[in-house]
mmCIF file of N, CA, C and O in Angstrom:
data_model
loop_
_atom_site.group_PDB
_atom_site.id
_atom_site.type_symbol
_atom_site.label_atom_id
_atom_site.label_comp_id
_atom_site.label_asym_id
_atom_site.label_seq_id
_atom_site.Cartn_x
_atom_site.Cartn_y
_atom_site.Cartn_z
ATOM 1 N N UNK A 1 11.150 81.116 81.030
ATOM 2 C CA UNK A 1 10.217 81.689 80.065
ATOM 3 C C UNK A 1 9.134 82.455 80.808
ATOM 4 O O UNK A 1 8.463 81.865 81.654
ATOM 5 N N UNK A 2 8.932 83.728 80.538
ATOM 6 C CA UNK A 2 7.846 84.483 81.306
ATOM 7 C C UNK A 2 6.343 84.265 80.714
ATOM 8 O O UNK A 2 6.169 83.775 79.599
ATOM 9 N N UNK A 3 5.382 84.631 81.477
ATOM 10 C CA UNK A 3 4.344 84.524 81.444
ATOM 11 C C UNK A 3 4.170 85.383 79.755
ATOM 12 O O UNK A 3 4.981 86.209 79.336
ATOM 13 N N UNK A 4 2.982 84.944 79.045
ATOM 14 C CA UNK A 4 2.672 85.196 78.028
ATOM 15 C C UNK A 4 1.292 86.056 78.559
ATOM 16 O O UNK A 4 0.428 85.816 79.403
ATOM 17 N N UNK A 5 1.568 87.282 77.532
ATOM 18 C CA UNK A 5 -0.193 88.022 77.161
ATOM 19 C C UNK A 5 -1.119 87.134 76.617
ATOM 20 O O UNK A 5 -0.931 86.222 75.812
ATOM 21 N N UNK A 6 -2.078 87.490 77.124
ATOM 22 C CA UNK A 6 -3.452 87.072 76.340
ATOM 23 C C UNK A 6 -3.974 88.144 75.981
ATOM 24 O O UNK A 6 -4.294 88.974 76.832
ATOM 25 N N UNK A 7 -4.185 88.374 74.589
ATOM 26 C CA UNK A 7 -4.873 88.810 73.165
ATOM 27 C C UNK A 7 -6.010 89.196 73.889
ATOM 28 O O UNK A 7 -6.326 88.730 74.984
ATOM 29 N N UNK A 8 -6.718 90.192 73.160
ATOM 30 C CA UNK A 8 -7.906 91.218 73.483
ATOM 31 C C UNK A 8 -8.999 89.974 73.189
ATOM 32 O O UNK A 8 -9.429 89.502 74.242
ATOM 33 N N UNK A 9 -9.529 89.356 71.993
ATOM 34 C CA UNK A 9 -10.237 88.477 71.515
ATOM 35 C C UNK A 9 -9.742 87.200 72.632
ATOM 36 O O UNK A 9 -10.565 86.692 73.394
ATOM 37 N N UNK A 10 -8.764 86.914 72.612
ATOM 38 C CA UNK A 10 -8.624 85.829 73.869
ATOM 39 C C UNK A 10 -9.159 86.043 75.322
ATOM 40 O O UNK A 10 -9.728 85.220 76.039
ATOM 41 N N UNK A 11 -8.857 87.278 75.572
ATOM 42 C CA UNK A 11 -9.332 87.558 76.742
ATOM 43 C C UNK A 11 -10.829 87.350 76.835
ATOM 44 O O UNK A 11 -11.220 86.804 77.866
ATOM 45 N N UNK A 12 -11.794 87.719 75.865
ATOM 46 C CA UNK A 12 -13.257 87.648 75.724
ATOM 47 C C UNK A 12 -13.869 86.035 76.028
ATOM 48 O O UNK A 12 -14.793 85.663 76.752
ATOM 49 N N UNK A 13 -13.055 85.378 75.263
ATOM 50 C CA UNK A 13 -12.827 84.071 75.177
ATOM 51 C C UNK A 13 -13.003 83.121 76.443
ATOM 52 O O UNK A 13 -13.909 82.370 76.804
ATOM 53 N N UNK A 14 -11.762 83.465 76.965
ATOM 54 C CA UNK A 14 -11.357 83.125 78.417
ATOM 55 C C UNK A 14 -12.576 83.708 79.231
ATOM 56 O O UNK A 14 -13.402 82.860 79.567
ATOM 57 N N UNK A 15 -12.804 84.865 79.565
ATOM 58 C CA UNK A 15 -14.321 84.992 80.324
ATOM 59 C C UNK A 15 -15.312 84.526 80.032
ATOM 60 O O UNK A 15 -16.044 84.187 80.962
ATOM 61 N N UNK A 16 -15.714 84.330 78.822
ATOM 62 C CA UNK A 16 -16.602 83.311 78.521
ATOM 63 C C UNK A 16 -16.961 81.810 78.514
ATOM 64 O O UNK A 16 -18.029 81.199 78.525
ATOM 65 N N UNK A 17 -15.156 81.307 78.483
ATOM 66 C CA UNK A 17 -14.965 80.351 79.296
ATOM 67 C C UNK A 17 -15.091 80.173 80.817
ATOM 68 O O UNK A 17 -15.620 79.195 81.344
ATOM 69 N N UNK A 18 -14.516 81.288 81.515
ATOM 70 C CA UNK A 18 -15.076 81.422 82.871
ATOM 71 C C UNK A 18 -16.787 81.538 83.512
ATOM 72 O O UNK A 18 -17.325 81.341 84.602
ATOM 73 N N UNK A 19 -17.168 81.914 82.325
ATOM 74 C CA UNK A 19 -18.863 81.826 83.017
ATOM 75 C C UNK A 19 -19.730 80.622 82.443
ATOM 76 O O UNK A 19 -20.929 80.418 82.249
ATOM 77 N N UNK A 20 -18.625 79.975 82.278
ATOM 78 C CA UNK A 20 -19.153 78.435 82.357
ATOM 79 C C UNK A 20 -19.622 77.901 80.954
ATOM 80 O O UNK A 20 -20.259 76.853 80.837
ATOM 81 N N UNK A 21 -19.242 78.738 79.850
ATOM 82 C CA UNK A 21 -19.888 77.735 78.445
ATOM 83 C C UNK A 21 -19.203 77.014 77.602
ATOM 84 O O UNK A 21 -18.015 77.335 77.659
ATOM 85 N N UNK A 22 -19.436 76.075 76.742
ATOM 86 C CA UNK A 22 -18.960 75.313 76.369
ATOM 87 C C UNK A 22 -18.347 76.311 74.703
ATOM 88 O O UNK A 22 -18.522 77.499 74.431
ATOM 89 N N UNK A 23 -17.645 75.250 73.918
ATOM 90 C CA UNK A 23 -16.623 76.193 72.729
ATOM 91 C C UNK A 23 -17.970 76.299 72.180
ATOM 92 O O UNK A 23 -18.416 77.447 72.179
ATOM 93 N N UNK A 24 -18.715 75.403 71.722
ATOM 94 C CA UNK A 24 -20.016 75.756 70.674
ATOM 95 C C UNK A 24 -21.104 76.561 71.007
ATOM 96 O O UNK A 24 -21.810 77.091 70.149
ATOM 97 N N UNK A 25 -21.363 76.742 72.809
ATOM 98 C CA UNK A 25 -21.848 77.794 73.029
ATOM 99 C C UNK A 25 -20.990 79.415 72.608
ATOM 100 O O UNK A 25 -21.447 80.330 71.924
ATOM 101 N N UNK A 26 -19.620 79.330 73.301
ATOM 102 C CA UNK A 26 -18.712 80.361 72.729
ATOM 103 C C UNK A 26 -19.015 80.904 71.115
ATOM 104 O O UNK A 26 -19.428 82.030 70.838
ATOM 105 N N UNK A 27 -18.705 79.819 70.132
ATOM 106 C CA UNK A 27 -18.853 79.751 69.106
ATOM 107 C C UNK A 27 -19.590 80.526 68.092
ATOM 108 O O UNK A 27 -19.174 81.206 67.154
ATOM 109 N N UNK A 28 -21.034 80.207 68.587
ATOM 110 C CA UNK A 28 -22.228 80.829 68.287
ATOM 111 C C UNK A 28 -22.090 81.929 68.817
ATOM 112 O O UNK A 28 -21.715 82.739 67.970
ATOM 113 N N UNK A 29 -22.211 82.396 69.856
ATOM 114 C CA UNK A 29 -22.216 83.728 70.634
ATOM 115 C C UNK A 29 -21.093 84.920 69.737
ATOM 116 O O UNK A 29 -21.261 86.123 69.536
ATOM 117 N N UNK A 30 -20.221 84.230 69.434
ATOM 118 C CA UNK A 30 -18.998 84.956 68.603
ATOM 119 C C UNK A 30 -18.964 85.130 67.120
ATOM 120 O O UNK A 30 -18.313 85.923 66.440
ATOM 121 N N UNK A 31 -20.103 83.892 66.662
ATOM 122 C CA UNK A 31 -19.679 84.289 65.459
ATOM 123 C C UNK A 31 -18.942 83.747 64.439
ATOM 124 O O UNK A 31 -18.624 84.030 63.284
ATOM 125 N N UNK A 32 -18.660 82.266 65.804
ATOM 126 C CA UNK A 32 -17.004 81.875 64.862
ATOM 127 C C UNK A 32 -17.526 80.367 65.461
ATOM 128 O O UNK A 32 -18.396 80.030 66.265
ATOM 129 N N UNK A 33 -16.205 79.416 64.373
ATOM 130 C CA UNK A 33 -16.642 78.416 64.369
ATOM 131 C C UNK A 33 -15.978 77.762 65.470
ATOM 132 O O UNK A 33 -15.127 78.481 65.994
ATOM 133 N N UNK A 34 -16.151 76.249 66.139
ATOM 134 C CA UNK A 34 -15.995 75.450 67.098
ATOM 135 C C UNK A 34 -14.639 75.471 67.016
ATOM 136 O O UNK A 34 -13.842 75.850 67.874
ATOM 137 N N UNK A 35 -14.382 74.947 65.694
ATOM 138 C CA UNK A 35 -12.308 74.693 66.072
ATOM 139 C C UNK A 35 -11.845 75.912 66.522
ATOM 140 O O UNK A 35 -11.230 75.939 67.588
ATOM 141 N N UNK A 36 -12.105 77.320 65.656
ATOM 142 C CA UNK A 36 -11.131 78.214 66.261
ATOM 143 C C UNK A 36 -11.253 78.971 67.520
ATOM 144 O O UNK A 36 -10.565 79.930 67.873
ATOM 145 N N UNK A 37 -12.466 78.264 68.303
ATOM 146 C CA UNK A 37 -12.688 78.867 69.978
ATOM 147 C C UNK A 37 -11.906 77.730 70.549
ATOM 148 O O UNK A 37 -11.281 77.880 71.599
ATOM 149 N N UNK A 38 -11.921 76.382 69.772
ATOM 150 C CA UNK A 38 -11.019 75.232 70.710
ATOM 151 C C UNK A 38 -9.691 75.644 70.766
ATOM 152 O O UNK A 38 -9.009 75.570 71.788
ATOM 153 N N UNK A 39 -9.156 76.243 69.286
ATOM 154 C CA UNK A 39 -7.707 76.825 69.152
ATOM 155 C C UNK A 39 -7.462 77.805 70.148
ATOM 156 O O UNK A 39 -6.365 77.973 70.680
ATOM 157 N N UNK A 40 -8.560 78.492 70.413
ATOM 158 C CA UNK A 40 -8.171 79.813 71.089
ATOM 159 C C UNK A 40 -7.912 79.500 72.746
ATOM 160 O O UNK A 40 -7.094 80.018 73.507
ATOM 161 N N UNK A 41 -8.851 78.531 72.980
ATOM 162 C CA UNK A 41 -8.984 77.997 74.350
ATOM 163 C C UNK A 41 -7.815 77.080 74.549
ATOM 164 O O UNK A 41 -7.680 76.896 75.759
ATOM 165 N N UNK A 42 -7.002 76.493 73.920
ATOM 166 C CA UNK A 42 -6.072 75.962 73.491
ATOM 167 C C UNK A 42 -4.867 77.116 73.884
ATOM 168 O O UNK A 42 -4.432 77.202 75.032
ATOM 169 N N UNK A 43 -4.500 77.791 73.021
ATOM 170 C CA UNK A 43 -4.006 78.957 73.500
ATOM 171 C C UNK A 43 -3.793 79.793 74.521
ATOM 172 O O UNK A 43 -2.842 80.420 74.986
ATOM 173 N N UNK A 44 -5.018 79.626 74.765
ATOM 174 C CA UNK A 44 -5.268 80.430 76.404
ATOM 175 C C UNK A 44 -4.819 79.699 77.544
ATOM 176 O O UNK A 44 -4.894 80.136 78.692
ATOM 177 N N UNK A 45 -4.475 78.877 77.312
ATOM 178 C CA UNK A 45 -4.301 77.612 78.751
ATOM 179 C C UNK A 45 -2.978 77.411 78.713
ATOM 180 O O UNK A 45 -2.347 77.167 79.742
ATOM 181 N N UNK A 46 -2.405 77.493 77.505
ATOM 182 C CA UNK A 46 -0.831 77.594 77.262
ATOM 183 C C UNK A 46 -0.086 79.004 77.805
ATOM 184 O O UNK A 46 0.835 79.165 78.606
ATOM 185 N N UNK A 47 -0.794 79.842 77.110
ATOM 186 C CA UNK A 47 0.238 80.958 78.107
ATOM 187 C C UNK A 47 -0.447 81.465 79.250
ATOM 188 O O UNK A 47 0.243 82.377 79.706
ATOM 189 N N UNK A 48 -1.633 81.278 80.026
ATOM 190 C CA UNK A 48 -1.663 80.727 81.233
ATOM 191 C C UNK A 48 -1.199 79.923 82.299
ATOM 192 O O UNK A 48 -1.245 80.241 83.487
ATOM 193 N N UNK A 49 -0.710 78.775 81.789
ATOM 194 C CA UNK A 49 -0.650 77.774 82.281
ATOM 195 C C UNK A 49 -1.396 77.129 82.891
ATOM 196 O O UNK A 49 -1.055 76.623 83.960
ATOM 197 N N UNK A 50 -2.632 76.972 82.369
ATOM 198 C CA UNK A 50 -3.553 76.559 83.368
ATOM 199 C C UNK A 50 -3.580 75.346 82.556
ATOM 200 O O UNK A 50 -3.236 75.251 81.378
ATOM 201 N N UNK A 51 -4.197 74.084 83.612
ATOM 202 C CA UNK A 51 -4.383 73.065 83.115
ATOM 203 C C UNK A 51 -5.882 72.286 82.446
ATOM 204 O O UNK A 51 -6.119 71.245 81.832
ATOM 205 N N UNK A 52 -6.601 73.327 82.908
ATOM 206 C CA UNK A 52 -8.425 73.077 82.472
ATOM 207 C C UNK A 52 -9.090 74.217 82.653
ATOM 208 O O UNK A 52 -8.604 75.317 82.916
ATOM 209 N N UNK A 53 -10.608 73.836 82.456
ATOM 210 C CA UNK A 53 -11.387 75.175 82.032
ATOM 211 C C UNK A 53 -11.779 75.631 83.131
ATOM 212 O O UNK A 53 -12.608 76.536 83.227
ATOM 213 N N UNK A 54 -11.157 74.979 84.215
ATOM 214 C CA UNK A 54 -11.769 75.851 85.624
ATOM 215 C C UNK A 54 -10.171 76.953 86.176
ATOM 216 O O UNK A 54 -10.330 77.993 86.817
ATOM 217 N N UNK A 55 -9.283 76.626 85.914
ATOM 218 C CA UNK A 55 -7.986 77.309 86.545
ATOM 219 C C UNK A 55 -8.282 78.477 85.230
ATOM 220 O O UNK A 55 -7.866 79.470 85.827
ATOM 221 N N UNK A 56 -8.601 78.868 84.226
ATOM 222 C CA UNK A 56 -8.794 79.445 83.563
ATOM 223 C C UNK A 56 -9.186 80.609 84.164
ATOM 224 O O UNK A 56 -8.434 81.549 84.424
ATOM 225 N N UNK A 57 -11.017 80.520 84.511
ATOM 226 C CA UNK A 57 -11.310 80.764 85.710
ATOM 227 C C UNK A 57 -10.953 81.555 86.849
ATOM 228 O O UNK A 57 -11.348 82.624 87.316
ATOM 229 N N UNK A 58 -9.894 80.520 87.220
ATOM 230 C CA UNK A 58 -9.213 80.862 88.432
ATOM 231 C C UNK A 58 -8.205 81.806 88.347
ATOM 232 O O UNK A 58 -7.983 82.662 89.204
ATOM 233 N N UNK A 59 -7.590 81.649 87.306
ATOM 234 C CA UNK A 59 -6.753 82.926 87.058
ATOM 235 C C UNK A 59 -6.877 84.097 86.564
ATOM 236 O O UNK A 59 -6.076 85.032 86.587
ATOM 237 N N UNK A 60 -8.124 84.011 86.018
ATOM 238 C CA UNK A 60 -9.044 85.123 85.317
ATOM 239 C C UNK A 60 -9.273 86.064 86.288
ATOM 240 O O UNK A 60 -9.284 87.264 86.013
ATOM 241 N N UNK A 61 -9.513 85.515 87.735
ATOM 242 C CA UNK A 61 -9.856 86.073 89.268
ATOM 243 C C UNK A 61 -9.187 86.676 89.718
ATOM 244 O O UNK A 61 -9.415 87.807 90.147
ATOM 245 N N UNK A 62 -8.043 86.017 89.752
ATOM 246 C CA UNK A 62 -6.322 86.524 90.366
ATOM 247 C C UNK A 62 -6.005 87.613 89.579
ATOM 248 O O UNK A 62 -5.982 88.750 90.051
ATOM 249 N N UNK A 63 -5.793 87.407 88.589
ATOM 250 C CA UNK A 63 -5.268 88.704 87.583
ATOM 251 C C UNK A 63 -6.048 89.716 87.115
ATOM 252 O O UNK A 63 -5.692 90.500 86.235
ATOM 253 N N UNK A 64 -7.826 89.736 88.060
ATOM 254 C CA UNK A 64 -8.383 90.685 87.814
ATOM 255 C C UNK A 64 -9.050 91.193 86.486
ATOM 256 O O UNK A 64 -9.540 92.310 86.319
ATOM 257 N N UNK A 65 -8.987 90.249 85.639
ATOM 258 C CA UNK A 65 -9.117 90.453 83.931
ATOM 259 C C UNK A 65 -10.669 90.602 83.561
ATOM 260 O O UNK A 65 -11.269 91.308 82.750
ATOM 261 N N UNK A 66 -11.143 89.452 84.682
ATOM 262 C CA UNK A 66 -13.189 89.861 84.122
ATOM 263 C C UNK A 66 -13.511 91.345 84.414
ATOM 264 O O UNK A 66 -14.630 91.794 84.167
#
């Protein structure tokens, strides 16, 4: 199974996860509520494969995306 895209709105997501805030900080900042930044962050780690909010991060780096 190949690597999955991450979504324009995911991508925002994911960097914002990378600069360190939490979903309810995300949340607020976006506009949107707690579950669907958890869904999204949820999402993001799946077709990443990353296993937490720091490889997130880390791959955010690698793949040049911030």
């Amino acid at each position: 199974e190949g690597a999955q895209t991450v979504g324009s709105r995911e991508a925002e997501v994911a960097v914002a996860v990378a600069r360190g805030l939490s979903n309810a900080a995300i949340a607020k900042e976006r506009g949107a509520s707690v579950r669907t930044i958890a869904n999204q962050v949820a999402a993001i780690m799946k077709k990443l494969a990353a296993t937490s909010r720091v490889e997130i991060a880390t791959k955010l780096e690698i793949s040049d995306l911030t």
